[in-house]
């Protein structure tokens, strides 16, 4: 995992308040010292903190992302929603779409596809999450599920170079369980080949997400075709988050 940029994306979900800004101090300091390694740190706090975080990370190596957005254009009448343009204007560069928690709440492949189109039109980078349930895995449907999720999400989309694919097996999110390294390596290779050959992404980038922590990173980093990690719980603690980054490069 050396000669390319490794993404460390902190997905804070519904965590964080105004005091969380202090978390960033240590991470900013770390990134100022560790300039040599090739990595990208992207914080995706809840919407309520985007503005605050945006000001804090200005002129640092840390980038900002949103956890979701609405698929309709800016100024549409959708109570409670945020547009891609609003996210762009606040200074964020990335948006997560297709997270299993959002899919479980009703986000369909069609909506994901519309969101991606809107995000591309607004010049934002996309973190597209895909992943199977445990029962689908047991029935050996993983590849079929992943292929369907990706093909449907990217249907009709030509500009695919700013899309990161985050493989997040649902059974691994928040459970402390990660796939066996051998299996994960095989699955990531399969995905990369699929993205390259069938989806025609020239340089596909794949992240892994699901219970990544400062211990299992030692094993996960062995999968050298990975382009980074989407990290939930362990990213709340600046110490753990920094440890994950440090250990990736040891
Ligand atoms: P955890 O790291 O808490 O398992 O969450 C993973 C995730 O869903 C990131 O998007």
Coordinates of C-alpha atoms and ligand atoms in Angstrom, one line a residue:
X1 CA 0.0 0.0 0.0
X2 CA 2.7 2.4 -0.7
X3 CA 2.9 4.0 -4.1
X4 CA -0.6 5.6 -4.2
X5 CA -2.8 7.8 -2.1
X6 CA -4.6 5.9 0.6
X7 CA -7.9 7.4 1.7
X8 CA -8.9 7.5 5.3
X9 CA -12.5 8.6 5.5
X10 CA -14.1 9.3 8.8
X11 CA -17.9 8.7 8.6
X12 CA -19.2 10.1 11.8
X13 CA -22.9 9.2 11.1
X14 CA -25.0 10.7 13.9
X15 CA -22.0 11.4 16.1
X16 CA -20.6 14.8 17.1
X17 CA -21.5 18.2 18.4
X18 CA -19.9 21.6 18.5
X19 CA -17.2 20.4 20.9
X20 CA -16.0 17.8 18.4
X21 CA -14.1 20.4 16.6
X22 CA -11.3 19.8 19.1
X23 CA -10.9 16.3 17.7
X24 CA -9.6 17.9 14.5
X25 CA -6.7 19.7 16.2
X26 CA -4.7 16.5 16.8
X27 CA -5.4 15.2 13.3
X28 CA -4.4 18.5 11.7
X29 CA -1.2 18.5 13.8
X30 CA -0.5 14.9 12.8
X31 CA -1.0 15.7 9.1
X32 CA 1.3 18.7 9.3
X33 CA 4.1 16.6 10.7
X34 CA 3.5 13.5 8.5
X35 CA 3.7 15.1 5.1
X36 CA 5.8 12.4 3.5
X37 CA 3.3 9.6 3.3
X38 CA 0.7 9.6 0.5
X39 CA -2.7 9.8 2.2
X40 CA -5.9 11.7 2.1
X41 CA -7.9 12.3 5.2
X42 CA -11.6 13.1 4.6
X43 CA -13.9 14.0 7.4
X44 CA -17.6 13.4 6.9
X45 CA -19.3 14.9 10.0
X46 CA -23.1 15.3 10.3
X47 CA -24.6 18.3 8.3
X48 CA -24.8 20.4 11.4
X49 CA -21.0 20.4 11.7
X50 CA -20.0 20.9 8.0
X51 CA -19.7 24.6 8.3
X52 CA -17.6 24.5 11.4
X53 CA -15.4 21.8 10.1
X54 CA -15.0 23.5 6.8
X55 CA -13.5 26.6 8.4
X56 CA -11.3 24.5 10.6
X57 CA -9.8 22.4 7.8
X58 CA -9.2 25.3 5.4
X59 CA -5.5 25.4 4.3
X60 CA -4.8 22.0 5.9
X61 CA -4.4 18.6 4.3
X62 CA -7.7 17.5 5.6
X63 CA -10.7 17.4 3.3
X64 CA -14.4 17.5 4.0
X65 CA -17.3 15.3 2.9
X66 CA -21.0 15.0 3.5
X67 CA -22.8 11.8 4.5
X68 CA -25.6 12.2 2.0
X69 CA -27.5 14.7 -0.1
X70 CA -30.8 15.0 -2.0
X71 CA -30.9 14.0 -5.6
X72 CA -32.9 17.0 -6.7
X73 CA -31.4 20.3 -7.7
X74 CA -30.7 23.2 -5.4
X75 CA -33.8 25.3 -4.5
X76 CA -36.1 22.4 -4.8
X77 CA -39.0 22.0 -2.3
X78 CA -37.8 19.1 -0.2
X79 CA -38.2 19.8 3.5
X80 CA -35.3 18.6 5.6
X81 CA -33.0 18.0 2.7
X82 CA -29.6 19.4 1.5
X83 CA -28.6 19.8 -2.1
X84 CA -25.3 18.9 -3.7
X85 CA -24.8 22.6 -4.5
X86 CA -25.1 23.5 -0.8
X87 CA -22.6 20.9 0.1
X88 CA -20.2 22.2 -2.6
X89 CA -20.6 25.7 -1.4
X90 CA -19.7 24.9 2.2
X91 CA -16.4 23.6 0.9
X92 CA -16.9 19.8 1.0
X93 CA -15.4 17.8 -1.8
X94 CA -16.9 14.4 -1.3
X95 CA -20.4 12.9 -0.6
X96 CA -21.2 9.4 0.6
X97 CA -24.1 7.7 -1.3
X98 CA -25.6 4.2 -1.0
X99 CA -24.6 3.6 2.6
X100 CA -26.4 0.5 3.8
X101 CA -27.9 2.4 6.6
X102 CA -29.4 4.9 4.2
X103 CA -30.5 2.1 1.8
X104 CA -32.2 0.4 4.7
X105 CA -34.1 3.7 5.2
X106 CA -35.5 3.6 1.6
X107 CA -32.7 4.9 -0.7
X108 CA -33.1 2.8 -3.9
X109 CA -30.6 2.2 -6.7
X110 CA -32.5 4.7 -8.8
X111 CA -32.2 7.4 -6.2
X112 CA -28.5 6.6 -5.8
X113 CA -28.1 6.9 -9.5
X114 CA -29.9 10.3 -9.5
X115 CA -27.7 11.5 -6.6
X116 CA -24.5 10.5 -8.4
X117 CA -25.6 12.5 -11.5
X118 CA -26.4 15.5 -9.4
X119 CA -23.1 15.2 -7.6
X120 CA -21.1 15.0 -10.8
X121 CA -22.9 18.0 -12.2
X122 CA -21.8 19.9 -9.1
X123 CA -18.2 18.8 -9.4
X124 CA -18.2 16.7 -6.3
X125 CA -16.4 13.4 -5.7
X126 CA -18.5 10.4 -4.8
X127 CA -18.0 7.6 -2.2
X128 CA -20.4 4.9 -3.4
X129 CA -21.0 2.2 -0.8
X130 CA -21.9 -1.3 -1.7
X131 CA -22.2 -4.5 0.3
X132 CA -24.1 -7.6 1.0
X133 CA -26.0 -8.9 4.0
X134 CA -24.8 -12.0 5.9
X135 CA -27.6 -14.1 4.5
X136 CA -26.7 -13.1 1.0
X137 CA -23.1 -13.9 1.7
X138 CA -24.0 -17.3 3.1
X139 CA -26.1 -18.0 -0.1
X140 CA -23.0 -17.0 -2.2
X141 CA -24.8 -14.1 -3.7
X142 CA -22.1 -11.5 -2.8
X143 CA -20.8 -10.9 -6.3
X144 CA -24.3 -10.7 -7.8
X145 CA -25.3 -8.2 -5.2
X146 CA -22.2 -6.0 -5.7
X147 CA -22.5 -6.1 -9.5
X148 CA -26.1 -5.1 -9.4
X149 CA -25.6 -2.3 -6.9
X150 CA -22.7 -0.9 -8.9
X151 CA -24.3 -1.3 -12.4
X152 CA -27.5 0.3 -11.3
X153 CA -25.9 3.1 -9.4
X154 CA -23.6 4.0 -12.4
X155 CA -26.2 3.5 -15.1
X156 CA -25.8 6.1 -17.8
X157 CA -22.9 7.8 -16.1
X158 CA -19.9 8.5 -18.4
X159 CA -17.7 10.5 -16.1
X160 CA -16.6 7.9 -13.6
X161 CA -13.1 9.0 -12.6
X162 CA -14.1 10.7 -9.4
X163 CA -16.0 7.8 -7.9
X164 CA -14.6 5.8 -5.0
X165 CA -16.2 2.5 -4.4
X166 CA -16.5 1.6 -0.7
X167 CA -17.0 -2.1 -0.1
X168 CA -18.8 -2.4 3.2
X169 CA -20.2 -5.8 4.0
X170 CA -23.3 -5.1 6.1
X171 CA -22.5 -7.8 8.5
X172 CA -19.2 -6.2 9.3
X173 CA -20.5 -2.6 10.0
X174 CA -20.4 -1.9 13.8
X175 CA -20.1 -5.6 14.7
X176 CA -16.3 -5.8 15.3
X177 CA -16.1 -8.5 12.7
X178 CA -14.1 -8.2 9.5
X179 CA -14.0 -10.6 6.7
X180 CA -11.1 -13.1 6.5
X181 CA -8.2 -11.3 4.9
X182 CA -7.9 -14.0 2.2
X183 CA -11.6 -13.7 1.3
X184 CA -11.5 -9.9 1.4
X185 CA -8.4 -9.8 -0.9
X186 CA -10.2 -12.1 -3.3
X187 CA -13.4 -10.0 -3.2
X188 CA -11.6 -6.7 -3.7
X189 CA -9.7 -8.2 -6.7
X190 CA -12.9 -9.4 -8.2
X191 CA -14.5 -5.9 -7.7
X192 CA -11.5 -4.2 -9.2
X193 CA -11.6 -6.4 -12.3
X194 CA -15.3 -5.9 -12.7
X195 CA -14.9 -2.1 -12.4
X196 CA -12.1 -2.1 -14.9
X197 CA -13.5 -4.5 -17.5
X198 CA -17.3 -4.2 -17.3
X199 CA -17.9 -0.7 -15.8
X200 CA -14.9 0.7 -17.8
X201 CA -13.4 2.7 -15.0
X202 CA -9.8 3.2 -16.0
X203 CA -8.3 3.5 -12.6
X204 CA -10.9 2.0 -10.2
X205 CA -10.4 2.9 -6.5
X206 CA -11.8 0.7 -3.8
X207 CA -12.0 1.3 -0.1
X208 CA -13.0 -1.2 2.6
X209 CA -15.4 -0.3 5.4
X210 CA -16.7 -2.2 8.4
X211 CA -15.3 -2.3 11.9
X212 CA -11.9 -1.0 10.8
X213 CA -9.9 -0.2 14.0
X214 CA -6.3 0.5 15.2
X215 CA -5.7 -3.3 15.7
X216 CA -7.2 -5.0 12.6
X217 CA -5.6 -2.4 10.3
X218 CA -2.4 -4.4 10.7
X219 CA -4.1 -7.2 8.8
X220 CA -6.2 -5.1 6.5
X221 CA -3.3 -3.1 5.1
X222 CA -1.9 -6.4 3.7
X223 CA -4.5 -6.1 1.0
X224 CA -2.3 -3.9 -1.2
X225 CA -4.8 -3.2 -3.9
X226 CA -7.1 -1.3 -1.5
X227 CA -7.1 2.4 -1.9
X228 CA -8.2 3.2 1.6
X229 CA -10.7 2.8 4.4
X230 CA -14.1 4.1 5.4
X231 CA -14.2 4.3 9.1
X232 CA -17.1 4.7 11.4
X233 CA -16.8 4.2 15.2
X234 CA -13.0 4.3 15.4
X235 CA -12.8 7.6 13.6
X236 CA -14.5 9.4 16.6
X237 CA -11.3 9.2 18.6
X238 CA -8.5 11.2 17.0
X239 CA -6.0 8.9 18.7
X240 CA -7.5 5.8 17.2
X241 CA -7.9 7.4 13.8
X242 CA -4.3 8.6 13.8
X243 CA -3.1 5.2 14.9
X244 CA -4.9 3.6 12.0
X245 CA -3.2 6.0 9.6
X246 CA 0.2 5.5 11.2
X247 CA 0.0 1.7 11.3
X248 CA -1.0 1.6 7.6
X249 CA 2.4 3.1 6.7
X250 CA 4.6 1.2 9.1
Ligands
LIG1 P1 -17.9 1.0 11.7 O1 -16.4 1.4 11.4 O2 -18.3 1.7 12.9 O3 -18.1 -0.4 11.6 O4 -18.7 1.7 10.5 C1 -18.4 1.4 9.2 C2 -19.2 2.3 8.3 O5 -20.4 2.1 8.2 C3 -18.5 3.4 7.6 O6 -19.3 3.9 6.6

